[in-house]
Coordinates of C-alpha atoms in Angstrom, one line a residue:
Chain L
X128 CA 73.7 104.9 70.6
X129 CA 71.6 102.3 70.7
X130 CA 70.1 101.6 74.6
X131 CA 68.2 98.5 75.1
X132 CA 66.2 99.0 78.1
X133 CA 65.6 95.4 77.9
X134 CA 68.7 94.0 78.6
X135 CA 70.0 95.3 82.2
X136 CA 74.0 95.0 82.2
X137 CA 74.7 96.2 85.7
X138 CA 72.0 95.9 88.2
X139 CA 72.9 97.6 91.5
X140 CA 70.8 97.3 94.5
X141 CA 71.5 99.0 97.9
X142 CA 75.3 99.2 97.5
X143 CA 77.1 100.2 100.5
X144 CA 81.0 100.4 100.7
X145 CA 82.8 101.2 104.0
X146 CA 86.6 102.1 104.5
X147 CA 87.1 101.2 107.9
X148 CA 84.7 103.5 110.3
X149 CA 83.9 105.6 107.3
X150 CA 80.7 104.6 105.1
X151 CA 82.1 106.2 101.5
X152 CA 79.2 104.6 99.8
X153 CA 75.9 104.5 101.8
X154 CA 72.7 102.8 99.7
X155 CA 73.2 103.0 95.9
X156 CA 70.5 101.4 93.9
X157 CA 71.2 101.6 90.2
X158 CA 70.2 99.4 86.7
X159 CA 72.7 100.1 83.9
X160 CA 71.4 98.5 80.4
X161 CA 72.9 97.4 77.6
X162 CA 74.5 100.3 75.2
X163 CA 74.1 102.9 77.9
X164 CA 76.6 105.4 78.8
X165 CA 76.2 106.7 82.2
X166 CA 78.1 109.4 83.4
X167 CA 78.9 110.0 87.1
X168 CA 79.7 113.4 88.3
X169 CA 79.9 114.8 91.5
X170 CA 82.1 116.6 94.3
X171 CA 85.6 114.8 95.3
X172 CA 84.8 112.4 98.1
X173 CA 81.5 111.6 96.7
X174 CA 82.0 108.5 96.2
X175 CA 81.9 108.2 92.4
X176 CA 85.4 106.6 91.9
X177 CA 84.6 104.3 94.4
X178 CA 80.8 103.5 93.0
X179 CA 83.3 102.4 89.9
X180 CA 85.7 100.5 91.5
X181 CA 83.1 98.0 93.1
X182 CA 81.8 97.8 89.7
X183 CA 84.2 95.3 89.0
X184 CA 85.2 94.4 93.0
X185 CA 88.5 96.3 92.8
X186 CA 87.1 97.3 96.3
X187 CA 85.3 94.7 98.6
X188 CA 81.6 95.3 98.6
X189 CA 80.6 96.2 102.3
X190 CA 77.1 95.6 101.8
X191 CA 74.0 94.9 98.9
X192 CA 74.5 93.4 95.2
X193 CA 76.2 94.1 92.3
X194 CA 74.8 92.0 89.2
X195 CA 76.6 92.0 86.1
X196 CA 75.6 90.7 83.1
X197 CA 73.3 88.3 85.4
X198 CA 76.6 87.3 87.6
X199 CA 76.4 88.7 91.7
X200 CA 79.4 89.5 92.2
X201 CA 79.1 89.8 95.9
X202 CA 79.3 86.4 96.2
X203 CA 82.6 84.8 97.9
X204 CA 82.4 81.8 94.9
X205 CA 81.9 83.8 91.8
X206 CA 85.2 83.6 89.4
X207 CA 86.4 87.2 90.1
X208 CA 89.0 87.1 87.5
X209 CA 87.1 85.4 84.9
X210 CA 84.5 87.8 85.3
X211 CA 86.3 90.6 85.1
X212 CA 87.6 89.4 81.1
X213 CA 84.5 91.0 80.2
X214 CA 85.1 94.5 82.0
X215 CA 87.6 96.7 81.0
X216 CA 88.8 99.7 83.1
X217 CA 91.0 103.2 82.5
X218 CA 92.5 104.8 85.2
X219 CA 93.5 108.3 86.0
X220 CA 97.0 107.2 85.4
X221 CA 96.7 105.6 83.1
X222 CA 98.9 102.7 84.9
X223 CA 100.6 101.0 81.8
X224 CA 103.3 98.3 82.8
X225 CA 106.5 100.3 82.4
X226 CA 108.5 97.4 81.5
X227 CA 106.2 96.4 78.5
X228 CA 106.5 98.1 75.2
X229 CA 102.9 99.7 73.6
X230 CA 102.1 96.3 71.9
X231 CA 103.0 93.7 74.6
X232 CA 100.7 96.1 76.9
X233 CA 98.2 95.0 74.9
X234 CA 98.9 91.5 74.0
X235 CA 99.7 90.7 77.7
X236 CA 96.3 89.6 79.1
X237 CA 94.6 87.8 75.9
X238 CA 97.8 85.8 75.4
X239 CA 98.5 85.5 79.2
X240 CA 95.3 84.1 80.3
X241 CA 95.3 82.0 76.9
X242 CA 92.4 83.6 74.9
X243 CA 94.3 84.3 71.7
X244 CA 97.7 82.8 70.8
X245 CA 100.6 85.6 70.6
X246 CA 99.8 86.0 67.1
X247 CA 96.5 86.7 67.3
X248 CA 96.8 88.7 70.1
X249 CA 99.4 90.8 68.3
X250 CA 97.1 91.1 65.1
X251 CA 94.2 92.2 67.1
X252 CA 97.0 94.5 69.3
X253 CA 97.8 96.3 66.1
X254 CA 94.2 97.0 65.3
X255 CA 93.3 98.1 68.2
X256 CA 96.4 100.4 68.1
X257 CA 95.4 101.7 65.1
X258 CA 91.9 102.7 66.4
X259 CA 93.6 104.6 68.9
X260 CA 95.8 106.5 66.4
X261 CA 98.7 104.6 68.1
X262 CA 100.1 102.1 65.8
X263 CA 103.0 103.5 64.9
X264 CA 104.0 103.6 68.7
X265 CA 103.5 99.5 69.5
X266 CA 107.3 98.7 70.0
X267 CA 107.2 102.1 72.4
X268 CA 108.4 101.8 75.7
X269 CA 105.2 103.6 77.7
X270 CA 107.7 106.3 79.5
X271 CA 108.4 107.8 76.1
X272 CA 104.4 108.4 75.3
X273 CA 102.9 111.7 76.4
X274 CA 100.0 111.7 78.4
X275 CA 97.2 111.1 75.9
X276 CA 99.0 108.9 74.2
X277 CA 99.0 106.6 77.4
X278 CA 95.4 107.0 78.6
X279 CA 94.9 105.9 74.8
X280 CA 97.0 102.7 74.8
X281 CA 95.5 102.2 78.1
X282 CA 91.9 102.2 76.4
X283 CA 93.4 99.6 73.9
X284 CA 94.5 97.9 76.6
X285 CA 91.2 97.4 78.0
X286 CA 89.7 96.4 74.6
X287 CA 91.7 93.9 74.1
X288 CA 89.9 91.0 76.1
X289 CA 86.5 92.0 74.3
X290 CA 84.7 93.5 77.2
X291 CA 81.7 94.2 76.8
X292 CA 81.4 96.9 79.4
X293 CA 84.0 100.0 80.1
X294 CA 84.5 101.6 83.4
X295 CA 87.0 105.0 82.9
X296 CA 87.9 105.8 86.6
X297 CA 88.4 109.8 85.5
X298 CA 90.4 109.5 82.2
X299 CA 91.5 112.9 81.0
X300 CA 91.8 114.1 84.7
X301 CA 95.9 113.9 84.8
X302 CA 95.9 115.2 81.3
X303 CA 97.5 118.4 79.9
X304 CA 94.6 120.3 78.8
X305 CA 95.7 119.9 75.3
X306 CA 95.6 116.3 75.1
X307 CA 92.1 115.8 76.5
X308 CA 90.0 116.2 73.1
X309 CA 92.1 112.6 71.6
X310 CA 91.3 110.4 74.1
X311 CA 87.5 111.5 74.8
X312 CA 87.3 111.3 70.6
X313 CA 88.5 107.8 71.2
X314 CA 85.5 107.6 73.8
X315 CA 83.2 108.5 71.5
X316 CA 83.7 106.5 69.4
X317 CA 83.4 103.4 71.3
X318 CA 80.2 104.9 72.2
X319 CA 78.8 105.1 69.2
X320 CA 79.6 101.6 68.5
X321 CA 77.4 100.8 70.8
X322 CA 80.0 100.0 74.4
X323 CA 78.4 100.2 77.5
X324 CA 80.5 102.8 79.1
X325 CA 80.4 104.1 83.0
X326 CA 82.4 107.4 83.1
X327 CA 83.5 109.2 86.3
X328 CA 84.5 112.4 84.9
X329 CA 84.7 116.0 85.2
X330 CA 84.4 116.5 81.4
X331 CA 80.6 118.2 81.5
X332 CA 81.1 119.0 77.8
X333 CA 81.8 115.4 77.1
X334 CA 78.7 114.0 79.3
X335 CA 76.3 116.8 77.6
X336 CA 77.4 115.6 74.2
X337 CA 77.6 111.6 74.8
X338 CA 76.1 110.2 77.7
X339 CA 72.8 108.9 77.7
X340 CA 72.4 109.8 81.6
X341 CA 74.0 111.2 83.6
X342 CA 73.9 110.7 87.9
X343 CA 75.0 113.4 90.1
X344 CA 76.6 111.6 93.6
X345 CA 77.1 113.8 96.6
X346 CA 78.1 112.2 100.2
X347 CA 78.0 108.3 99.4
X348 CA 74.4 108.5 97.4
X349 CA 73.0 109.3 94.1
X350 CA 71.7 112.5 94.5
X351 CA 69.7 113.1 91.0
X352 CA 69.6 111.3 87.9
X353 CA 68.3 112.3 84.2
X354 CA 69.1 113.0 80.7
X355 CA 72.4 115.7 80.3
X356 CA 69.5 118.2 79.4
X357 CA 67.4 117.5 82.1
X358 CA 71.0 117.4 84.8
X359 CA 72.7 120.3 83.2
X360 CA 69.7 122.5 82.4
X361 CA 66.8 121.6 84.8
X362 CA 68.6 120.6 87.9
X363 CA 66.1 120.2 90.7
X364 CA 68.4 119.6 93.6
X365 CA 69.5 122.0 96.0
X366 CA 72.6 120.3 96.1
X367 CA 72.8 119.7 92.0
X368 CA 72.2 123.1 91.5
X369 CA 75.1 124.1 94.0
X370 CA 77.8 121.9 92.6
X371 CA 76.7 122.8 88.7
X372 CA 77.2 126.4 89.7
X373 CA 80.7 126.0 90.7
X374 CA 81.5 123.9 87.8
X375 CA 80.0 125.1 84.8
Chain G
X801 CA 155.7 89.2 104.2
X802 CA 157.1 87.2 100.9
X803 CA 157.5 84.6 103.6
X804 CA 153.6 84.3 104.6
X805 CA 152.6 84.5 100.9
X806 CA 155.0 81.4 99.9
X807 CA 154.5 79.5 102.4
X808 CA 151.2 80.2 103.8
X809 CA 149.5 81.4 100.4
X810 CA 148.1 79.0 99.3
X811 CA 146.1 77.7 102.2
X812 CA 145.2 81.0 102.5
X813 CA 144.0 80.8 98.8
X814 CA 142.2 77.8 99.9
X815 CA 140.7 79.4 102.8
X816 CA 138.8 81.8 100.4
X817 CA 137.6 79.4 98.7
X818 CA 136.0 78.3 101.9
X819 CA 135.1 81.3 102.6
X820 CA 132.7 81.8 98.9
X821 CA 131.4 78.2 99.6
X822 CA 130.1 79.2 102.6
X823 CA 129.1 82.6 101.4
X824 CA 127.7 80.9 98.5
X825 CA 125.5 78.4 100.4
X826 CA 124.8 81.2 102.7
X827 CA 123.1 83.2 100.2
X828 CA 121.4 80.7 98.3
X829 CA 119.2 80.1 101.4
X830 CA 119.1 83.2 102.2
X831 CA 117.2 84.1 98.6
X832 CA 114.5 81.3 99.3
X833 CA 114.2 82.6 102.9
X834 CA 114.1 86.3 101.6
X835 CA 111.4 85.3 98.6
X836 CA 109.5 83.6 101.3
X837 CA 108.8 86.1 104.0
X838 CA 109.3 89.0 101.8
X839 CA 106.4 87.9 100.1
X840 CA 104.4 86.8 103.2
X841 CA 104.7 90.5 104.5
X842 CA 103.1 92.0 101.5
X843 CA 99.9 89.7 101.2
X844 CA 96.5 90.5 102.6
X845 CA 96.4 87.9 105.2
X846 CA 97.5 89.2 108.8
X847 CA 99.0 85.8 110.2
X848 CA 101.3 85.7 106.8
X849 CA 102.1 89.2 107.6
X850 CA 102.8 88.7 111.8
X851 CA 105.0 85.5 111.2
X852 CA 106.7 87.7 108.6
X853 CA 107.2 90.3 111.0
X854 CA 108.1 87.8 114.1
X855 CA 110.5 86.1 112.2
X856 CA 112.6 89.7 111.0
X857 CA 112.3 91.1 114.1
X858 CA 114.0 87.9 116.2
X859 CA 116.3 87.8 113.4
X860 CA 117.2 91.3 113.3
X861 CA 117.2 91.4 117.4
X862 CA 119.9 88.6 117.9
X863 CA 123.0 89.2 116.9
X864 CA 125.0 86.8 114.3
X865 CA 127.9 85.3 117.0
X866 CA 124.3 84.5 119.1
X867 CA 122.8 82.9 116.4
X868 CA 126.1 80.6 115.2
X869 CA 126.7 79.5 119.1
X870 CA 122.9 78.6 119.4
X871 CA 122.7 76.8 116.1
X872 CA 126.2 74.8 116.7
X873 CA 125.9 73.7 120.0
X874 CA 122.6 74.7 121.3
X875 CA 120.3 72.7 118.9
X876 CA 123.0 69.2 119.0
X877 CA 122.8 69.8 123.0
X878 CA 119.4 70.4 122.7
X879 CA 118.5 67.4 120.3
X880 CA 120.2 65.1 122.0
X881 CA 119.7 65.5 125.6
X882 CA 115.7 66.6 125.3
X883 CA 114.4 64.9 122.5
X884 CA 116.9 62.0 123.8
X885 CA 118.4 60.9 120.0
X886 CA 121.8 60.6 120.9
X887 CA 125.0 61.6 118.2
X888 CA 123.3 64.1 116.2
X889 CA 125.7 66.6 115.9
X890 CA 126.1 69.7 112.8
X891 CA 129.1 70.2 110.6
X892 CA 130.4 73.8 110.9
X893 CA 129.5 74.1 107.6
X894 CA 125.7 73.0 107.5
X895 CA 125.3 75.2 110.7
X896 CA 126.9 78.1 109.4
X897 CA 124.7 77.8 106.3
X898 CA 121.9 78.4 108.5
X899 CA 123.2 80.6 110.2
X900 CA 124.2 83.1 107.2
X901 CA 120.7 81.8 105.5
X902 CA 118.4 83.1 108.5
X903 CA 120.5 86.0 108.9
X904 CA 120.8 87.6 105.4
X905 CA 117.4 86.0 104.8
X906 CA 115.5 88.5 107.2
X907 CA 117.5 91.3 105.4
X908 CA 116.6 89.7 102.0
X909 CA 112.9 89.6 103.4
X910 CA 113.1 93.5 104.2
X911 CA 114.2 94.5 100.7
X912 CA 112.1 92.4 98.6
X913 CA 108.8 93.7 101.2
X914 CA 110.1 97.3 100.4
X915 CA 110.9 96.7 96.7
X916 CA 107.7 95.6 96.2
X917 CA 105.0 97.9 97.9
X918 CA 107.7 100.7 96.2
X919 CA 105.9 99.4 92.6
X920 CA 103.0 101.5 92.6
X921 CA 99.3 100.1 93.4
X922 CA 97.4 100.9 90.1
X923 CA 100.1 98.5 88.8
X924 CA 98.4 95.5 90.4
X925 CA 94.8 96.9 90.1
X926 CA 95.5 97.5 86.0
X927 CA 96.8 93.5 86.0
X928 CA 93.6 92.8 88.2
X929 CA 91.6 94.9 86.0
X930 CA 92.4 92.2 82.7
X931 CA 91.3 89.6 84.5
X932 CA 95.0 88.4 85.7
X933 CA 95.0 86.4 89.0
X934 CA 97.0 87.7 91.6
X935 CA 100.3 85.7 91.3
X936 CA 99.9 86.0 88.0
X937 CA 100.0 90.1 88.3
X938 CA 102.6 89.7 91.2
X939 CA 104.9 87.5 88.4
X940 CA 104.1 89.2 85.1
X941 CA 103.8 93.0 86.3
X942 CA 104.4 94.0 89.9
X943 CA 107.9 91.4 90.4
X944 CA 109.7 92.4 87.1
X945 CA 109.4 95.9 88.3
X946 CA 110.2 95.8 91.9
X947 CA 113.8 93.7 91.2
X948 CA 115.0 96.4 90.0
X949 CA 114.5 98.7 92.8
X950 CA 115.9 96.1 94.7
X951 CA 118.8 95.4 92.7
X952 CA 121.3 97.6 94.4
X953 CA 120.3 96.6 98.0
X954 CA 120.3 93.2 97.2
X955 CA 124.0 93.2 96.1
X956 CA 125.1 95.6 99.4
X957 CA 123.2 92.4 101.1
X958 CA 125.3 89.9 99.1
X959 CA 128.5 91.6 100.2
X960 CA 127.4 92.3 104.1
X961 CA 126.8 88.7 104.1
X962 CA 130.2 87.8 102.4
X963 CA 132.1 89.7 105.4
X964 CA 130.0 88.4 107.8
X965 CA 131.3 85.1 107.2
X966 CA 134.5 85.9 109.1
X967 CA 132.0 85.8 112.1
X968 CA 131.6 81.4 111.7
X969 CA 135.2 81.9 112.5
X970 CA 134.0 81.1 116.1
X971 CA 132.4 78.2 115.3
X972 CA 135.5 76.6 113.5
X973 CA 135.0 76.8 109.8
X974 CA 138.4 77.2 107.9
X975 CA 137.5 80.1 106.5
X976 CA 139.7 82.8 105.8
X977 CA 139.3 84.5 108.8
X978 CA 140.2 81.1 111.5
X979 CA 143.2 80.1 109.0
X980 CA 145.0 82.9 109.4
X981 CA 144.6 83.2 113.2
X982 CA 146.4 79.9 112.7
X983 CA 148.9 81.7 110.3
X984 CA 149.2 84.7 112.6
X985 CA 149.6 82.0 116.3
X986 CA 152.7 80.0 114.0
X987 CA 154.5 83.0 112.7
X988 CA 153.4 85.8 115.0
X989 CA 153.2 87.9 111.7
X990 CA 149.7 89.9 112.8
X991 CA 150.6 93.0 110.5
X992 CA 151.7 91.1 107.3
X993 CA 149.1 88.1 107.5
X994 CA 145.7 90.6 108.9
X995 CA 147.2 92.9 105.7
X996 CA 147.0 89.9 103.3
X997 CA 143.6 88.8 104.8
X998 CA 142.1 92.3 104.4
X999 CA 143.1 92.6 100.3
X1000 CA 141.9 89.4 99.5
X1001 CA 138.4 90.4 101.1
X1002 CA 139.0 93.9 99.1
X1003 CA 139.1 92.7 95.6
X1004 CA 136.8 89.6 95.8
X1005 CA 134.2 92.4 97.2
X1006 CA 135.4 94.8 94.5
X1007 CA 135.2 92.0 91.4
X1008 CA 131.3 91.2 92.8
X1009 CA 130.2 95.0 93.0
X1010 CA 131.4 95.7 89.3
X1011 CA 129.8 92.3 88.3
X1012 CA 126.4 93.4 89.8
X1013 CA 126.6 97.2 88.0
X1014 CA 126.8 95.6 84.7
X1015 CA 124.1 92.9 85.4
X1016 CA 122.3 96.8 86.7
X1017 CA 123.2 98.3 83.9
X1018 CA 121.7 95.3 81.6
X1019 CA 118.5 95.0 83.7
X1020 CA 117.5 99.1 83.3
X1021 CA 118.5 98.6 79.1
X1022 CA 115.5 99.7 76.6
X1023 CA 113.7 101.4 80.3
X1024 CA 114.0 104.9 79.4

């Protein structure tokens, strides 16, 4: 895990994100660099898994800038969709197109938005399957997959346009307990090929073991911010101390 | 009975045929009206969604004889006397096209609206997600699945709208329903012709609903 403080991938500055009446996010400031993989924790209605979700404008950003890779993305006349070829997400659910099998799940958005043609798109598919452990299953209907094996193709998925940043929106969270360990192996891995990863999660074995930081969000702001060691073992907030407790 | 079917079968026959024209016209419109405002409801723009709303709710809120009388002689009155161009006048066909198109159209416009926000949202937001633009996610990903939720309601529509055809009786067509009010004033035969009437209705309606579970039954192949 390389981190290269001098390349800034995701520069966040005064973020504020309001559902109607209710402020969810109230003035995040944040840089993320290159290689980094930050890990978000906090309470439910925090305001992680929506500090994620403006990461790459799936919400409409109320208030301050989001910068990625040099691009604000707060502004009306940026290229939202070509921007967002270069950042892959995971969800809960996983959300795989039903009606696709395993491969054309995959292949959809490289061939789709004409970045490979179908056959390299379904060379690359396969490859990616195979890191996943999944290339057996690519003429699978998603249905038939169990739960890991979904959030897995759904991390292929996400590889496939090359991104060169990863947002996973709580991953192993719908998971069976037993299938949790293959896809955050999978996440390892891309971390130690050097991805720049944000992860909401509630996986405090997984964050002590690969994030490079970790940021504790409580009521719409970043609370505390540090190393796993000094989050999980030095907590200095009241408030990181509190939700650590019940947790851990 | 014998007697109607020889001698009045086959204009009766032809009648039907009237009839599916109509119903046929009818519901070609009515898909283009259906795709239109179905899909103006579900965007995030509030005008598309209130002139999708307006235009259901007067649809649903007048009923079908109201709508025929004001197409057929409301809109030729109201042509030539206001706007002053004189002989424009509507075939019984072309207005009961419209008719039947505006009618099953706000129907059409209800079932696509519900089959759609019925496809879950992370659907869209995973298309979103790759970098697909929003039509192209509504085509590629949310569309394919929300037809086939809509399947089934779309054929009960199809068949509604069949029947209600008997309804442009009042505005003259020759379909099935006006001929044999002709039948029934020559022969005075109301039990044997209305009987005849009725089964032909039954098994064109039948021969469409089995058509439209196999084209189901196709559509859900290779889903589970």
């Amino acid at each position: 895990m390389a981190v290269n403080k001098e390349n800034v991938k995701i520069h966040v500055s005064h973020l504020v994100k309001s559902f109607g009446k209710l402020e969810v996010l109230k003035d995040i400031s944040n840089d993320i660099y290159e290689g980094e993989v930050v890990v978000v924790i906090g309470p439910s209605g925090s305001g992680k898994s929506t500090f994620l979700r403006c990461l790459n404008r799936l919400e409409d950003i109320t208030g301050g800038t989001v910068v990625v890779d040099g691009v604000d993305i707060t502004q009306k006349k940026v290229n939202i969709n070509k921007f967002r070829e270069n950042i892959g997400m995971v969800f809960q659910h996983f959300n795989l197109f039903p009606h696709m099998d395993v491969l054309r799940n995959v292949t959809l958005a490289p061939v789709d938005l004409k970045k490979m043609t179908k056959a390299e798109a379904e060379k690359r598919g396969m490859e990616l399957l195979k890191r996943v452990g999944l290339e057996e299953k690519a003429k699978v209907y998603p249905p038939q997959l169990s739960g890991g094996q979904k959030q897995r193709v759904a991390i292929a998925r996400a590889l496939a346009m090359n991104p060169n940043i990863m947002l996973f929106d709580e991953p192993t969270s719908a998971l069976d307990p037993e299938m949790v360990g293959e896809v955050l192996q999978v996440m390892k891995e891309l971390a130690a090929d050097g991805m720049t990863m944000v992860v909401v999660t509630h996986e405090i074995g997984f964050a002590r073991e690969v994030a490079s930081r970790v940021i504790f969000m409580d009521g719409g702001y970043i609370v505390e911010e540090g190393t796993p060691e000094e989050i999980f073992n030095h907590p200095k907030e009241p408030r990181t101390i509190d939700f650590l407790n019940k947790v851990l | 009975m014998v007697k109607i079917l020889t001698v009045y079968g086959p204009l009766l026959l032809r009648a039907m045929r009237q009839t599916l024209l109509l119903a046929l016209c009818g519901l070609l419109f009515a898909c283009i009206i259906g795709m239109v405002f179905g899909l103006l409801s579900v965007l995030k723009n509030r005008a598309c969604n209130l002139i999708s709303t307006i235009f259901v709710d007067v649809i649903r809120g007048v009923p079908m004889i109201v709508l025929a009388y004001f197409i057929y002689f409301g809109i030729p009155y109201g042509v030539n006397t206001i706007l002053g161009i004189g002989g424009f006048t509507l075939s019984s066909l072309q207005a009961g096209t419209a008719c039947l198109a505006l009618n099953c159209g706000a129907y059409m416009a209800e079932i696509i609206r519900a089959g759609i926000q019925s496809v879950d949202k992370g659907q869209m937001e995973a298309a979103r997600s790759l970098g697909l633009p929003y039509w192209r996610a509504m085509v590629r990903v949310v569309l394919p699945q929300a037809i086939r939720t809509m399947i089934p309601s779309i054929v009960n529509q199809f068949i509604i709208t069949l029947k209600d055809t008997s309804i442009l009786s009042v505005i003259g067509f020759p379909e099935l329903v006006n001929t044999a009010k002709n039948v029934v004033a020559k022969t005075f035969m109301s039990l044997q012709t209305w009987a005849i009437v009725a089964v032909m209705y039954l098994i064109v309606i039948t021969i469409l609903s089995r058509v439209a579970k196999i084209l189901e039954r196709r559509l859900n192949r290779g889903r589970e």
